[in-house]
Every structure is written in structure tokens, then in C-alpha cells.
């Protein structure tokens, strides 16, 4: 695979999107990693995972990997459907420093569409736009295509916060997207950006109780 670079202020973010795409390709090639991590408590609930600059919800029945392998800060792996299931639907979080004075997210995403077409066959872009939800804006890139024998659907949310960019990626098979969409998007949309932890720490888990009706998550 050729390295991808841009001669623009968005080059780091383009490499960032590319890294997120590469992660799921590598996961397809290394299925042993999907079984390497322990599950959180399997009681059907959720926990909030705390990292140095953000926190995010995780369903207890999904495996959480904070080893930071393959360029990801966190992975969340769905339970295998059966012993022969060759693919674990997953969410990953990738971080990359950016220059907030010159950063242009739309340009970075547009440039990276070329890389997507190089990695996948039969690519269809389903959504590529900035959205605003609950008072915060982020970029949504939703697409599908074929990699080897796998028909894949990928949804990415990109946030720019200060001098850091965050890409959250949900990867499913096309035929399982509807099954995993709600839980995957809930994980990604639960991210909260915080600066209360000064130094990098091991992943911390806190049991999460859903808010009362009418309150924000």
C-alpha cells in the first residue's frame, strides 16, 4: 500500500483518516487480535472509559482494548456471533495533533476520498458532511465498499478540539450494519472531551448509569 500525503495544511488529518482506515484492514488480516482482550462485565450495562483528554461509553458485552496497538487509542470489539464468525464489528478511536490555526476539516476529508478509492473496490459514499448535534459540530464520512472477500461499511466521525483531532470509526459488514448501527453510533456520540487528566494513564472504567428521561447523556 502506498503512503498517502498531502502538500497542504490538512496533511496530518488526511494521514489520520488513512490510519483509521488501515486499522480495520489490518484487523481483517489478524483475527487473533479480536480474541486477545477480556470483556468488561457482561451484565448488559455500560461503562464510561476515561482517557487523558476524553471519555467515552462502552457496552459491557463488548471487549475494550487500550493497548494502543496499530495506531489506535481505543478499540471496542463486538461479541462474536458464533465460533465460525470471521469478523468482529468494531469501533476504534484515533488521535492526531493538528495545527488549529490552519486546520480545515472539509479539505482534509475531501483529499482523503482519493485514498479510500485506492483501498476499497466498488466504493459508494453515503454521506460526507458536517453535522451539528447537541450544540457541537463534527464531520461525518459514511461509505461502503469491498476489501478482498469482505463487503464493508464504515462510518467515521471526526472532531477537532484545540490542537487535537479525533476520528471515531465504526466498521461492520454491509449485511450486519443495521444490527450494529445503533450501538456503534451510541459509542461514538458518547465521547466527551475533557482536560482534567494531566498525564497519560491506563484506561479507567466507571460504571455508567443512564440519565433520567429528558437529561443529556
GROMACS .gro file of C-alpha atoms in nm:
model
  217
    1UNK     CA    1   0.000   0.000   0.000
    2UNK     CA    2   0.142   0.338  -0.095
    3UNK     CA    3   0.189   0.603   0.168
    4UNK     CA    4  -0.056   0.891   0.133
    5UNK     CA    5   0.048   1.251   0.183
    6UNK     CA    6  -0.085   1.595   0.103
    7UNK     CA    7   0.102   1.917   0.040
    8UNK     CA    8  -0.141   2.125   0.241
    9UNK     CA    9  -0.224   2.226   0.597
   10UNK     CA   10  -0.461   1.927   0.615
   11UNK     CA   11  -0.192   1.666   0.552
   12UNK     CA   12  -0.177   1.538   0.909
   13UNK     CA   13  -0.552   1.489   0.924
   14UNK     CA   14  -0.551   1.309   0.592
   15UNK     CA   15  -0.291   1.067   0.726
   16UNK     CA   16  -0.510   1.041   1.035
   17UNK     CA   17  -0.814   0.930   0.834
   18UNK     CA   18  -0.591   0.690   0.643
   19UNK     CA   19  -0.464   0.540   0.969
   20UNK     CA   20  -0.823   0.481   1.081
   21UNK     CA   21  -0.899   0.301   0.754
   22UNK     CA   22  -0.580   0.095   0.776
   23UNK     CA   23  -0.676  -0.023   1.125
   24UNK     CA   24  -0.979  -0.221   1.012
   25UNK     CA   25  -0.790  -0.361   0.711
   26UNK     CA   26  -0.520  -0.490   0.945
   27UNK     CA   27  -0.784  -0.633   1.177
   28UNK     CA   28  -0.921  -0.837   0.889
   29UNK     CA   29  -0.573  -0.980   0.839
   30UNK     CA   30  -0.511  -1.053   1.209
   31UNK     CA   31  -0.823  -1.217   1.354
   32UNK     CA   32  -0.633  -1.339   1.661
   33UNK     CA   33  -0.635  -0.983   1.793
   34UNK     CA   34  -1.012  -0.997   1.808
   35UNK     CA   35  -0.992  -1.260   2.081
   36UNK     CA   36  -0.695  -1.121   2.272
   37UNK     CA   37  -0.876  -0.885   2.508
   38UNK     CA   38  -1.101  -0.956   2.805
   39UNK     CA   39  -1.463  -0.849   2.805
   40UNK     CA   40  -1.594  -0.595   3.051
   41UNK     CA   41  -1.862  -0.713   3.296
   42UNK     CA   42  -2.127  -0.890   3.092
   43UNK     CA   43  -2.440  -0.753   3.258
   44UNK     CA   44  -2.587  -0.566   2.965
   45UNK     CA   45  -2.488  -0.227   3.106
   46UNK     CA   46  -2.248   0.045   3.003
   47UNK     CA   47  -1.926   0.186   3.148
   48UNK     CA   48  -1.755   0.519   3.085
   49UNK     CA   49  -1.393   0.478   2.976
   50UNK     CA   50  -1.163   0.763   3.082
   51UNK     CA   51  -0.861   0.865   2.876
   52UNK     CA   52  -0.625   1.164   2.919
   53UNK     CA   53  -0.826   1.408   2.704
   54UNK     CA   54  -1.165   1.242   2.660
   55UNK     CA   55  -1.407   0.984   2.793
   56UNK     CA   56  -1.643   0.753   2.606
   57UNK     CA   57  -1.911   0.495   2.682
   58UNK     CA   58  -1.855   0.123   2.628
   59UNK     CA   59  -2.117  -0.155   2.641
   60UNK     CA   60  -2.024  -0.422   2.895
   61UNK     CA   61  -2.062  -0.707   2.647
   62UNK     CA   62  -1.804  -0.557   2.408
   63UNK     CA   63  -1.428  -0.611   2.451
   64UNK     CA   64  -1.222  -0.300   2.522
   65UNK     CA   65  -0.859  -0.283   2.408
   66UNK     CA   66  -0.648   0.008   2.535
   67UNK     CA   67  -0.310  -0.137   2.428
   68UNK     CA   68  -0.277   0.141   2.165
   69UNK     CA   69  -0.163  -0.108   1.901
   70UNK     CA   70  -0.194  -0.025   1.531
   71UNK     CA   71  -0.219   0.348   1.600
   72UNK     CA   72  -0.549   0.342   1.790
   73UNK     CA   73  -0.605   0.486   2.135
   74UNK     CA   74  -0.901   0.253   2.196
   75UNK     CA   75  -1.077  -0.038   2.028
   76UNK     CA   76  -1.422  -0.174   2.107
   77UNK     CA   77  -1.497  -0.522   1.967
   78UNK     CA   78  -1.846  -0.669   1.941
   79UNK     CA   79  -1.910  -1.023   2.068
   80UNK     CA   80  -1.857  -1.293   1.807
   81UNK     CA   81  -2.189  -1.418   1.672
   82UNK     CA   82  -2.065  -1.779   1.674
   83UNK     CA   83  -1.741  -1.980   1.666
   84UNK     CA   84  -1.717  -1.953   1.288
   85UNK     CA   85  -1.776  -1.577   1.267
   86UNK     CA   86  -1.470  -1.439   1.079
   87UNK     CA   87  -1.529  -1.073   1.164
   88UNK     CA   88  -1.592  -0.868   1.478
   89UNK     CA   89  -1.774  -0.544   1.418
   90UNK     CA   90  -1.580  -0.273   1.598
   91UNK     CA   91  -1.533   0.090   1.690
   92UNK     CA   92  -1.189   0.249   1.715
   93UNK     CA   93  -1.062   0.589   1.828
   94UNK     CA   94  -0.755   0.751   1.671
   95UNK     CA   95  -0.595   1.081   1.783
   96UNK     CA   96  -0.359   1.309   1.595
   97UNK     CA   97  -0.217   1.653   1.681
   98UNK     CA   98  -0.315   1.929   1.440
   99UNK     CA   99  -0.232   2.295   1.384
  100UNK     CA  100  -0.557   2.458   1.490
  101UNK     CA  101  -0.466   2.785   1.315
  102UNK     CA  102  -0.453   2.630   0.966
  103UNK     CA  103  -0.666   2.317   1.002
  104UNK     CA  104  -0.952   2.270   0.753
  105UNK     CA  105  -1.151   1.954   0.815
  106UNK     CA  106  -1.356   1.965   0.496
  107UNK     CA  107  -1.042   1.987   0.281
  108UNK     CA  108  -0.881   1.702   0.473
  109UNK     CA  109  -1.183   1.476   0.421
  110UNK     CA  110  -1.215   1.563   0.052
  111UNK     CA  111  -0.849   1.483  -0.008
  112UNK     CA  112  -0.878   1.154   0.172
  113UNK     CA  113  -1.159   1.029  -0.054
  114UNK     CA  114  -0.888   0.951  -0.308
  115UNK     CA  115  -0.720   0.720  -0.056
  116UNK     CA  116  -1.048   0.544   0.017
  117UNK     CA  117  -1.091   0.463  -0.351
  118UNK     CA  118  -0.739   0.320  -0.360
  119UNK     CA  119  -0.805   0.091  -0.063
  120UNK     CA  120  -1.153  -0.034  -0.149
  121UNK     CA  121  -1.326  -0.157  -0.462
  122UNK     CA  122  -1.677  -0.052  -0.561
  123UNK     CA  123  -1.680   0.244  -0.320
  124UNK     CA  124  -2.008   0.423  -0.254
  125UNK     CA  125  -2.002   0.744  -0.049
  126UNK     CA  126  -2.324   0.753   0.151
  127UNK     CA  127  -2.263   1.074   0.346
  128UNK     CA  128  -1.986   1.332   0.362
  129UNK     CA  129  -2.086   1.644   0.551
  130UNK     CA  130  -2.056   1.849   0.868
  131UNK     CA  131  -2.338   1.792   1.115
  132UNK     CA  132  -2.431   1.965   1.440
  133UNK     CA  133  -2.587   1.768   1.724
  134UNK     CA  134  -2.641   1.878   2.083
  135UNK     CA  135  -2.455   2.201   2.019
  136UNK     CA  136  -2.134   2.053   1.878
  137UNK     CA  137  -2.019   2.011   1.519
  138UNK     CA  138  -1.829   1.719   1.369
  139UNK     CA  139  -1.768   1.572   1.026
  140UNK     CA  140  -1.946   1.252   0.921
  141UNK     CA  141  -1.800   1.030   0.650
  142UNK     CA  142  -2.010   0.722   0.575
  143UNK     CA  143  -1.917   0.485   0.292
  144UNK     CA  144  -1.910   0.123   0.183
  145UNK     CA  145  -1.701  -0.091  -0.047
  146UNK     CA  146  -1.527  -0.422  -0.092
  147UNK     CA  147  -1.193  -0.529   0.054
  148UNK     CA  148  -1.098  -0.880  -0.055
  149UNK     CA  149  -1.398  -1.100   0.018
  150UNK     CA  150  -1.543  -0.857   0.272
  151UNK     CA  151  -1.822  -0.613   0.187
  152UNK     CA  152  -1.759  -0.342   0.444
  153UNK     CA  153  -1.948  -0.037   0.567
  154UNK     CA  154  -1.757   0.232   0.754
  155UNK     CA  155  -1.892   0.532   0.943
  156UNK     CA  156  -1.643   0.791   1.070
  157UNK     CA  157  -1.698   1.092   1.295
  158UNK     CA  158  -1.418   1.348   1.310
  159UNK     CA  159  -1.389   1.614   1.581
  160UNK     CA  160  -1.133   1.894   1.601
  161UNK     CA  161  -1.070   2.008   1.958
  162UNK     CA  162  -0.793   2.258   2.021
  163UNK     CA  163  -0.471   2.113   1.882
  164UNK     CA  164  -0.606   1.758   1.862
  165UNK     CA  165  -0.821   1.578   1.607
  166UNK     CA  166  -1.025   1.270   1.696
  167UNK     CA  167  -1.159   1.018   1.444
  168UNK     CA  168  -1.405   0.755   1.565
  169UNK     CA  169  -1.468   0.472   1.319
  170UNK     CA  170  -1.746   0.213   1.318
  171UNK     CA  171  -1.669  -0.084   1.091
  172UNK     CA  172  -1.927  -0.352   1.007
  173UNK     CA  173  -2.010  -0.585   0.724
  174UNK     CA  174  -2.270  -0.433   0.496
  175UNK     CA  175  -2.516  -0.709   0.588
  176UNK     CA  176  -2.473  -0.651   0.964
  177UNK     CA  177  -2.476  -0.270   0.961
  178UNK     CA  178  -2.840  -0.237   1.068
  179UNK     CA  179  -2.779  -0.471   1.361
  180UNK     CA  180  -2.477  -0.279   1.494
  181UNK     CA  181  -2.557   0.076   1.382
  182UNK     CA  182  -2.741   0.192   1.695
  183UNK     CA  183  -2.490   0.063   1.947
  184UNK     CA  184  -2.191   0.172   1.737
  185UNK     CA  185  -2.322   0.525   1.690
  186UNK     CA  186  -2.410   0.545   2.060
  187UNK     CA  187  -2.048   0.466   2.147
  188UNK     CA  188  -1.914   0.729   1.906
  189UNK     CA  189  -2.162   1.001   2.001
  190UNK     CA  190  -2.097   0.950   2.373
  191UNK     CA  191  -1.746   1.097   2.351
  192UNK     CA  192  -1.684   1.387   2.590
  193UNK     CA  193  -1.371   1.596   2.562
  194UNK     CA  194  -1.200   1.668   2.891
  195UNK     CA  195  -0.871   1.812   3.007
  196UNK     CA  196  -0.885   1.704   3.369
  197UNK     CA  197  -0.612   1.437   3.349
  198UNK     CA  198  -0.271   1.594   3.301
  199UNK     CA  199  -0.068   1.279   3.229
  200UNK     CA  200  -0.146   0.969   3.018
  201UNK     CA  201  -0.293   0.699   3.239
  202UNK     CA  202  -0.405   0.338   3.190
  203UNK     CA  203  -0.765   0.305   3.083
  204UNK     CA  204  -1.007   0.368   3.368
  205UNK     CA  205  -1.357   0.225   3.379
  206UNK     CA  206  -1.651   0.366   3.571
  207UNK     CA  207  -1.991   0.201   3.569
  208UNK     CA  208  -2.240   0.420   3.388
  209UNK     CA  209  -2.600   0.482   3.488
  210UNK     CA  210  -2.818   0.626   3.210
  211UNK     CA  211  -2.953   0.975   3.289
  212UNK     CA  212  -3.314   1.032   3.378
  213UNK     CA  213  -3.550   1.100   3.091
  214UNK     CA  214  -3.504   1.446   2.946
  215UNK     CA  215  -3.142   1.479   3.060
  216UNK     CA  216  -2.842   1.472   2.827
  217UNK     CA  217  -2.602   1.176   2.831
   0.00000   0.00000   0.00000
